[in-house]
Amino acid sequence: EIKFGLSVTGLVDPAKLLTNAGARVGDLLVLTKPLGTGFVTTAAKRGQCPDVVLQRAIDQMIQLNAIGRDALQAVGGAHALTDVTGYSLAGHASEMAEGAGLTVEIHLVALPLIEESESLATPQFHTKASRTNREFLHDRLETRDGVDPTRLEYAFDPQTSGGLLIAVEPAKAEALCLELRDRGAAASSIVGRVLPRQGDVSVILA
């Protein structure tokens, strides 16, 4: 006989609830933590990650996303948000795009990366999830010519306790980044924008 259990861990005010489906055309995308925890932790398991890089990853993993929540509330809210975890930045951005029936464009050059993790973003430290994340999106993904191949890998790297990806109207984006910095967020970067739907494409990596 199948059984399951549930527990209530908090209450939500429906009027203040944000989902990953409310993005609007023209919104800018803000990311609140650097990427690269998949590469770093895989290298650490194999004893090949510098201690200082591993500590940077740990420091951001234990940082609560309440910082992002409070920052966006301080600037008057956002249209949509999602946390970035095992499905990678590209995967969670795709869910945001599909939920709104739009397309998300990610600017790889703008991505915040864990400092000194680039040397670990190599095939030997790719997880199985890196491959499956890419495969899952292959028919809804457009990768522009000339993108940096290393930064491209970060778009598919599965994150542990990643940051928030926030879709916010352009007039609030800089203020949101400032609030994030003032509150000590691990990152406060504008990493993309929301476009009208581009055919079957949900994510553009540019």
Backbone as a ProteinNet text record, in pm:
[ID]
protein_1_A
[PRIMARY]
EIKFGLSVTGLVDPAKLLTNAGARVGDLLVLTKPLGTGFVTTAAKRGQCPDVVLQRAIDQMIQLNAIGRDALQAVGGAHALTDVTGYSLAGHASEMAEGAGLTVEIHLVALPLIEESESLATPQFHTKASRTNREFLHDRLETRDGVDPTRLEYAFDPQTSGGLLIAVEPAKAEALCLELRDRGAAASSIVGRVLPRQGDVSVILA
[TERTIARY]
85.1	0	88.7	64.5	146.6	105.5	205.2	181	272.8	227.9	315.7	278.9	377.3	353.5	384.6	321.2	340.5	360.5	432.2	445.2	436.3	377.5	364.8	481	561.2	679.4	667.6	557.2	539.8	408.7	381.3	260.1	297.7	215.5	239.7	121.7	151.5	48.4	30.2	-84.9	-103.5	-81.2	-106.4	-89.3	57.6	147	290.1	366.6	292.8	356.2	414.4	542.6	606.6	634	606.4	634.1	738.2	770.7	863.5	791.5	662.4	583	535.1	583.9	528.3	613.4	722.6	811.6	737.2	782.6	722.3	828.7	785.1	877.5	945.3	1076.8	1152.6	1215.7	1169.9	1230.3	1379.4	1456.1	1596.3	1608.3	1710.8	1730.9	1849.9	1828.2	1932.3	1960.7	2090.4	2133.4	2204.8	2175.1	2222.3	2336.2	2382.9	2500	2581.8	2714	2796.9	2768.2	2808	2791	2921.9	2908.8	3028	3036.1	2933.3	2944.2	2955.5	2897.7	2909.8	3053.3	3122.2	3262.5	3347.8	3325	3408.4	3391.5	3269.3	3247.9	3293.8	3279.6	3328.8	3480.4	3546.8	3692.5	3735.4	3658.3	3692.3	3682	3581	3566	3685.3	3749.6	3865.2	3997.4	3988.9	4109.1	4187	4117.3	4185.9	4135.6	4069.3	4018.2	4100.5	4153.1	4223.7	4133	4190.2	4111	4038.2	4104.2	4043.7	3921.2	3925	3810.8	3695.5	3727	3622.7	3557.3	3636.7	3579.5	3487	3524.1	3434.8	3301.1	3306.5	3182.2	3098.8	3162.4	3090.9	3027.7	3104.6	3053.4	2925.5	2920.4	2799.2	2686.7	2720.7	2615.8	2541.4	2611.5	2544.3	2476.9	2491	2423.5	2275.5	2188.7	2045.4	1994.6	1898.8	1837.3	1739.8	1727.9	1649.9	1706.4	1837.2	1897.8	1833.3	1817.3	1752.1	1607.1	1538.9	1398.2	1382.4	1463.7	1451.2	1491.3	1589.8	1634.1	1525.9	1461.3	1358.5	1235.1	1206.1	1095.2	1126.3	1254	1293.5	1278.6	1288.6	1276.8	1136.6	1044.9	906.3	863.9	942	900	953.2	920.9	963.4	845.9	866.5	759.3	765.8	887.8	903	1039.8	1052	1183.4	1184.8	1305.1	1326.6	1462.8	1479	1613.1	1685.9	1816.4	1898.1	1965.2	1923.3	1977.6	2023.5	1986	2042	2013.3	1907.8	1876.4	1960	2044.4	2137.7	2067.8	2149	2093.9	2008.8	2058.5	1983	1852.4	1856.6	1735.5	1629.2	1667.5	1570	1522.5	1610.9	1568.9	1466	1483.4	1387.3	1250.4	1247.5	1119.7	1052.5	1133.1	1079.3	1020.3	1092.1	1045.4	918.2	917.7	801.5	679	700.8	589.4	520.4	598.5	543.8	512.1	548.1	527.5	617.8	739.1	832.2	968.1	1068.3	1204.5	1298.6	1392.6	1492.3	1626.8	1692.5	1826.5	1926.8	2024.5	2128.9	2257.2	2318.4	2444.2	2559.2	2626.9	2728	2841.1	2877	2987.6	2954.5	2826	2783.2	2767.5	2783	2758.6	2862.5	2819.3	2914.6	2962	3092.2	3150.2	3225.4	3227.5	3309.4	3454.2	3513.9	3648.3	3746.6	3824.1	3927.2	3871	3744.3	3686.5	3697.2	3738.8	3742.3	3830.8	3939.1	4028.4	3964.8	3854.8	3783.7	3666.9	3634.5	3520.6	3564	3619.5	3673.5	3601	3606.9	3530.4	3554.1	3674.9	3700.3	3618.4	3570.3	3490.6	3344.7	3303.6	3162.9	3086.7	2972.7	2888.9	2796	2734.7	2635.3	2522.8	2489.6	2381.1	2414.6	2542.3	2579.6	2534.1	2556.8	2518.6	2367.1	2300.8	2156	2084.5	2138.4	2079	2084.2	2197.1	2211.8	2119	2114.8	2031.3	1882.9	1841.7	1701.7	1655.6	1747.2	1711.9	1742.2	1797	1856.6	1760.4	1631.4	1537.3	1468.6	1506.2	1449	1557.8	1679.7	1795.7	1861.5	1899.6	1978.1	2107.2	2219.1	2349.2	2408.1	2433.6	2483.7	2629.3	2668	2805	2901.2	3020.1	3125	3121.9	3032.1	3028.4	3151	3192.2	3306.3	3270.3	3344.9	3307.2	3312.2	3401.6	3408.4	3287.1	3253.5	3136	3008.5	3006.5	2890.1	2867.2	2974.5	2960.3	2895.6	2921.4	2861.6	2709.4	2656.6	2511.5	2442	2517.4	2459.4	2507.7	2598.2	2653.3	2546.4	2519.9	2419.2	2469	2385.2	2423	2366.8	2442	2393.7	2369.6	2247.2	2210.5	2248.4	2202.6	2231.9	2149.4	2174.2	2107.1	1969.5	1914.4	1785.7	1808.2	1726.9	1719.9	1590.1	1603.2	1489.3	1459	1334.5	1289.2	1226.1	1287.2	1244.4	1237.2	1145.9	1136.4	1265.8	1305	1434.8	1457.7	1355	1371.7	1414.2	1392.9	1426.7	1555.4	1611.4	1720.9	1845.4	1885.8	2006.3	1985.7	1866.8	1836.8	1840.2	1791.1	1794	1937.8	2022.7	2162.8	2230.5	2197.6	2255.1	2209	2081.8	2030.4	2099.5	2119.7	2186.7	2329	2400.1	2536.9	2538.5	2446.3	2441.4	2410.3	2337	2298	2397.4	2504	2609	2583.5	2500	2473.6	2602.2	2614.2	2733.8	2751.3	2642.5	2649	2532	2545.4	2436	2453.6	2424.9	2458.8	2335.8	2327.9	2226.1	2279.6	2215.3	2270.6	2189.7	2082.1	2004.1	1877.2	1788.3	1663.4	1556.1	1432.3	1318.2	1268.7	1252.6	1213.7	1077.6	1014.4	896.5	935	839.1	867.3	931	1041.1	1113.7	1090.8	975.1	944.6	945.2	1023.1	1032	1138.9	1213.1	1328.6	1283.9	1322.7	1292.4	1413.5	1535.4	1657.1	1755.6	1805.7	1914.5	2037.7	2147.1	2275.9	2361.8	2387.5	2453.5	2581.9
-119	0	123.9	213.9	334.8	435.2	490.2	592.7	711.2	827.6	943.6	1037	1118.3	1210.8	1352.9	1446.6	1588.6	1662.9	1773.2	1858.5	2003.6	2085.9	2228.1	2299.4	2369.4	2437.3	2589.1	2639.5	2783.3	2821.1	2949.5	3002.3	3102.1	3111.5	3201.4	3294.9	3422	3519.9	3516.2	3468.8	3458.1	3589.5	3700.8	3830.8	3863.5	3796.1	3822.8	3709.2	3612.4	3494.1	3525.4	3491.1	3503	3363.6	3343.1	3214.3	3234.4	3126.5	3136.9	3162.3	3195.7	3206.8	3348.9	3448.6	3582.5	3680.5	3633.4	3724	3795.5	3917.5	3997.9	4041.1	4062.1	4107.3	4236.1	4241.3	4358.5	4347.6	4253.1	4234.2	4204	4249.6	4210.9	4100.2	4017.5	3903.1	3928.4	3915.9	3939.3	3808.8	3777.4	3655.1	3691.9	3617.4	3658.2	3573.5	3472.7	3395.7	3357.1	3347.6	3301.3	3155.6	3116.8	2980.2	2902.6	2769.8	2686.2	2583.8	2573.1	2480.2	2335	2302.3	2165.5	2129.7	2218.9	2195.5	2187.4	2281.8	2291.6	2168.4	2128.4	2015.5	1883.9	1871.1	1750.1	1741.9	1855	1858	1830.9	1883.2	1862.8	1715.1	1646.4	1504	1423.9	1474.3	1404.8	1460.6	1547.8	1602.1	1695	1760.2	1844	1988.3	2029.3	2166.3	2244.3	2360	2441.6	2473.9	2470	2492.6	2626.4	2730.2	2863	2868.1	2794.9	2792.4	2714.4	2602.6	2525.3	2608.1	2684.4	2765.2	2873.1	2931.3	3030.9	2967.6	2845.8	2776.9	2748.2	2703.4	2673.6	2801.1	2909.5	3035	3079.1	3063.3	3107.5	3005.9	2878.1	2778.3	2794.5	2841.4	2856.1	2992.8	3078.8	3208.3	3190.3	3237.4	3220.8	3310.4	3258.9	3339.3	3443.1	3448.5	3556.1	3692.9	3698.2	3824.4	3872.2	3782.1	3818.6	3854.6	3778.3	3807.7	3947.9	3979.2	4108.6	4223.4	4199.3	4303.7	4336.2	4233.7	4262.6	4326.3	4290.3	4356.3	4503.8	4534.3	4672.4	4762.4	4704	4785.3	4779.2	4715.9	4715	4590.9	4484.1	4356	4327.9	4209.5	4163.3	4092.6	4051	3982.2	3830.7	3776.8	3631.8	3601.6	3483.6	3439.1	3289	3234.2	3092.6	3077.2	2971	2942.6	2858.7	2870.5	2797.7	2682.5	2560.1	2443.9	2340.5	2215.2	2107.5	2112.2	2180.6	2187.7	2292.7	2362.3	2460.6	2592.5	2693.6	2823.9	2813.3	2744.5	2732.1	2657.5	2552.8	2474.8	2551.8	2622.7	2700.5	2823	2881.9	2992.5	2943.3	2819.4	2761.9	2746.3	2702.8	2690.7	2827.1	2929.2	3064.4	3108.9	3078.7	3116.8	3042	2911.3	2831.1	2871.6	2903.7	2942.9	3069.4	3157.6	3285	3284	3176.8	3171.3	3267.7	3289.9	3386.6	3319.4	3397.7	3347	3427.1	3357.9	3421.2	3420.8	3534.9	3546	3565.3	3475.8	3482.2	3533.8	3634.8	3690.8	3625.4	3532.1	3452.5	3537.3	3643	3727.1	3794.5	3806.7	3875.6	3781	3650.7	3556.3	3571.7	3579.9	3579.1	3436.3	3417	3285.2	3281.3	3165.8	3150.2	3181.7	3272.4	3318.6	3201.3	3198	3097.2	2957.6	2948.6	2817.2	2780.8	2875.1	2848.7	2729.4	2710.8	2598.7	2464.1	2465.2	2342.1	2313.6	2408.6	2392.4	2314.9	2197.2	2112.2	1978.3	1903.8	1778.5	1682.3	1679.2	1583.8	1613.4	1737.9	1774.7	1803.1	1765	1776	1662.5	1692.7	1588.6	1531	1419	1361.2	1460.8	1538.5	1636	1744.8	1779.7	1878.1	1831.1	1703.4	1647.5	1638.5	1587.8	1571.5	1706.5	1807.4	1941.1	1992.9	1973.6	2018.8	1940.6	1809.6	1725.7	1758.9	1788.6	1819.6	1942.4	2036.5	2162.9	2166.6	2060.8	2071.9	2122.4	2089.3	2131.1	2263.6	2324.8	2454.5	2556.9	2525.1	2605.8	2659.7	2787.1	2846.3	2902.3	2858.3	2907.4	2991.8	3116.7	3208.2	3176.4	3209.2	3187.8	3275.2	3222.8	3302.2	3310.8	3236.9	3243.2	3172.7	3214.8	3154.5	3012.2	2910.1	2771.5	2738.3	2800.7	2774.7	2833.1	2957.3	3019.2	2945.1	2888.9	2811.4	2693.2	2629.7	2515.1	2554.2	2677.8	2722.6	2729.4	2749.5	2758.6	2626.2	2514.9	2381.9	2316.2	2382.6	2326.2	2319.7	2201.8	2191.6	2259.8	2341.3	2416	2350.9	2364	2326.7	2454.7	2471.3	2592.9	2716.8	2719.2	2833.4	2955.3	3062.3	3188	3196.6	3315.6	3343.5	3406.3	3365.8	3431.9	3511.2	3643	3732.9	3808.9	3805	3884	4011.8	4123.9	4251.4	4356.1	4450	4553.3	4634.5	4680.9	4747.4	4863.8	4938.7	5056	5019.6	4894.1	4851.7	4769.2	4732.3	4636	4687.3	4809.3	4863.4	4881.8	4927.3	4943	4808.2	4705	4571.4	4524.5	4546.9	4508	4582.7	4709.5	4788	4733.4	4700.7	4644	4510.9	4430.3	4302.1	4321.9	4416.4	4443.4	4495.1	4585.5	4641.5	4535.9	4434.2	4329.4	4212.4	4225.4	4123.3	4001.8	4014.3	3900.6	3855.6	3725.8	3670.7	3722.8	3760.4	3820.8	3915.5	4007.4	4101.2	4144	4051.5	4069.8	4063.5	4156.9	4150.4	4057.1	3943.4	3838.5	3812.9	3886.3	3860.9	3943	3903.9	3976	3880.9	3928.2	3850	3906.3	3816.9	3854.7	3794.9	3848.1	3778.8	3636.6	3548.4	3409.2	3398.3	3323.6	3302.4	3160.2	3135.5	3002.4	2898.5	2791.7	2686.1	2713.2	2820.9	2847.9	2910.3	2848	2906.1	2978	2933.7	2995.4	3023.7	3145.2	3183.5	3210.1	3145	3169.1	3251.2	3375.9	3469.4	3523
0	0	0	-92.1	-104.2	2.3	70.1	170.3	143.9	184.2	178.1	292.4	331.5	440.5	399.4	462.9	435.1	566.1	558.8	676.4	633.3	715.3	688.7	756.1	678.3	733.9	730.4	680.1	677.4	611.5	610.8	549.9	441.3	338.5	226.3	209.8	192.3	158.7	7.5	-43	-188.2	-262	-195.7	-261.4	-283.8	-211.1	-221.8	-288.8	-339.2	-397.1	-535.1	-554.7	-685.1	-739.2	-866.5	-930.1	-1040.1	-1108.5	-1221.2	-1353.1	-1346.8	-1468.8	-1500.4	-1427.8	-1445.8	-1523.8	-1585.1	-1658	-1770.4	-1801.6	-1907.5	-2007.4	-2129.2	-2233.8	-2188.1	-2202.5	-2163.3	-2025.7	-1944.1	-1812	-1825.7	-1727.1	-1716.3	-1612.6	-1627.8	-1540.4	-1449.3	-1320	-1219.7	-1148.4	-1132.6	-1064.9	-935.1	-827.1	-694.4	-637.3	-709.2	-667	-790.3	-775.5	-887.3	-921.4	-1041.8	-1089.5	-1076	-1076	-1076.7	-964.9	-881.5	-768.5	-814.6	-928.3	-979.2	-1011.2	-1082.9	-1116.7	-990.2	-899.1	-779.3	-690	-664.9	-574.6	-636.7	-767.5	-833.6	-824.2	-848.5	-836.2	-692.5	-596.6	-454.8	-418	-467.9	-438.7	-488.5	-592.7	-650.6	-598.4	-498.3	-438.4	-528.7	-624.6	-721.6	-723.4	-617.1	-608.2	-506.3	-544.1	-445.3	-326.5	-207.5	-86.3	-89.1	-139.5	-139.2	-230	-340.7	-433.3	-370.9	-307.9	-240.5	-131.1	-56.2	50.9	-4.5	-118.7	-180.7	-217.2	-269.7	-305	-180.4	-74.8	49.1	105.5	105.2	159.9	90.1	-41.1	-110.2	-98	-86.2	-70.8	61.4	165	294.2	309.2	208.6	213.4	178.5	263.9	242.7	130	54.3	-50.9	4.1	135.8	196.7	159.8	132.2	88.5	-40.9	-135.1	-261.2	-242.3	-159.2	-129.7	-72.5	26.6	93	-0.6	-84.9	-177.9	-279.8	-332.8	-433.4	-370.1	-246.3	-177.6	-153.1	-127	-99.8	-221.8	-341.9	-463.9	-523.6	-452.3	-499.6	-572.4	-559.1	-614.8	-753.8	-801.7	-933.2	-999.3	-1123.6	-1195.1	-1179	-1168.9	-1157.6	-1098.3	-1040.1	-996.2	-981.8	-982.6	-958.5	-894.4	-816.4	-767.4	-872.2	-874.4	-971.9	-898.7	-930.4	-862.2	-965.3	-946.5	-1026.8	-1175.3	-1215.3	-1357.9	-1430.6	-1359	-1415.5	-1446.9	-1472.5	-1508.9	-1633.6	-1735.5	-1860.3	-1839.5	-1759.1	-1735	-1660.5	-1555.5	-1479.7	-1558.1	-1639.5	-1726.5	-1827.8	-1874.6	-1968.1	-1903.3	-1777.6	-1708.1	-1693.6	-1667.3	-1657.2	-1790.8	-1898.1	-2031.1	-2069.1	-2046	-2082.3	-2000.7	-1873.9	-1789.3	-1835.5	-1897.6	-1944.5	-2093.2	-2163.5	-2308.3	-2383.4	-2328.6	-2386.1	-2407.7	-2442.4	-2460.4	-2372.5	-2310.4	-2224.6	-2295.5	-2296.8	-2354.7	-2241.4	-2233.4	-2131.6	-2195.4	-2133.5	-2182.7	-2106.6	-2171.6	-2103.2	-2047	-2117	-2070.2	-1937.9	-1907.1	-1784.5	-1665.3	-1686.8	-1578.1	-1467.4	-1342.6	-1230.5	-1206.7	-1195.7	-1176.8	-1043.9	-981.8	-862.3	-899.4	-826	-859	-866.1	-975.9	-1000.3	-1025.6	-1061.8	-1091.8	-1239.5	-1323.9	-1467.9	-1503.9	-1432.1	-1461.7	-1430.3	-1356.3	-1320.8	-1414.2	-1501.8	-1593	-1716.9	-1693.2	-1798.6	-1797.4	-1907.5	-1915.7	-1800.1	-1742.7	-1634.9	-1509.6	-1498.1	-1381.5	-1417.1	-1535.8	-1571	-1504.8	-1449.8	-1391.6	-1498.4	-1466.6	-1556.9	-1581.9	-1478.6	-1492.6	-1593.7	-1608.2	-1709.8	-1847.3	-1875	-2004.9	-2018.6	-1914.7	-1926	-1930.5	-1861.5	-1869.2	-2012.2	-2077.8	-2216.1	-2308.7	-2290.5	-2376.4	-2360.6	-2238	-2211.3	-2289.1	-2311.3	-2375.4	-2524.8	-2581.2	-2714.8	-2821.5	-2811.6	-2914.8	-2882.9	-2768.2	-2731.2	-2701.9	-2746.3	-2712.3	-2838.3	-2834.5	-2942.4	-2882.7	-2937.3	-2893.1	-3005	-2976.2	-3078.1	-3112.9	-3235.6	-3279.5	-3199.2	-3174.9	-3113.4	-2962.9	-2896.9	-2750.6	-2693.7	-2575.6	-2509	-2465.4	-2510.1	-2478.8	-2330	-2256	-2112	-2041.8	-2074.3	-2012.3	-2051.5	-2170	-2212.2	-2118.1	-2072.1	-1982.9	-1850.2	-1805.4	-1679.1	-1689.2	-1808.6	-1824.5	-1795.6	-1807.1	-1786.2	-1657.4	-1585	-1462.5	-1354	-1297.3	-1191.1	-1064.3	-1005.3	-886.4	-759.6	-652.5	-520.5	-441.7	-391.3	-318	-398.1	-522.9	-609.6	-572	-646.6	-618.5	-681.9	-677.2	-739.4	-876.6	-973.2	-1103.3	-1102.6	-1109.1	-1088.3	-1215.5	-1260.3	-1374.8	-1322.2	-1353.5	-1297.5	-1408.1	-1396	-1498.3	-1503.4	-1622.6	-1639	-1543.6	-1511.8	-1426	-1283.9	-1245.8	-1109.7	-1103.9	-1217.9	-1219.2	-1147.7	-1177.8	-1114.8	-964	-926	-783.3	-712.4	-779.2	-720.5	-701.1	-801.6	-789.3	-674.3	-659	-550.2	-415.2	-403.4	-279.2	-247.5	-348.9	-328.5	-277.7	-338.5	-294	-150.1	-119.3	15.6	120.8	81.8	175.3	176.9	98.2	101.2	16.1	-87.2	-174.9	-243.5	-266.3	-329.1	-471.3	-537.7	-671.3	-687.5	-779.1	-809	-953.7	-1044.4	-1184.5	-1274.4	-1368.4	-1473.6	-1581.7	-1601.3	-1687.2	-1813.7	-1835.5	-1955.6	-1958.9	-2050.1	-2069.1	-2119.5	-2114.5	-2158.9	-2291.6	-2390.4	-2525.3	-2561.5	-2665.6	-2718.1	-2759	-2764.8	-2797.4	-2936.4	-2941.2	-3065.8	-3115.7	-3173.4	-3224.5	-3113.5	-3133.2	-3032.8	-2928.7	-2944.8	-2859.6	-2728.1	-2617.9	-2487.9	-2429.3	-2464	-2411.7	-2523.5	-2526.4	-2616.6	-2531.3	-2565.3	-2496.8	-2590.8	-2552.2	-2642.8	-2582.1
[MASK]
++++++++++++++++++++++++++++++++++++++++++++++++++++++++++++++++++++++++++++++++++++++++++++++++++++++++++++++++++++++++++++++++++++++++++++++++++++++++++++++++++++++++++++++++++++++++++++++++++++++++++++++

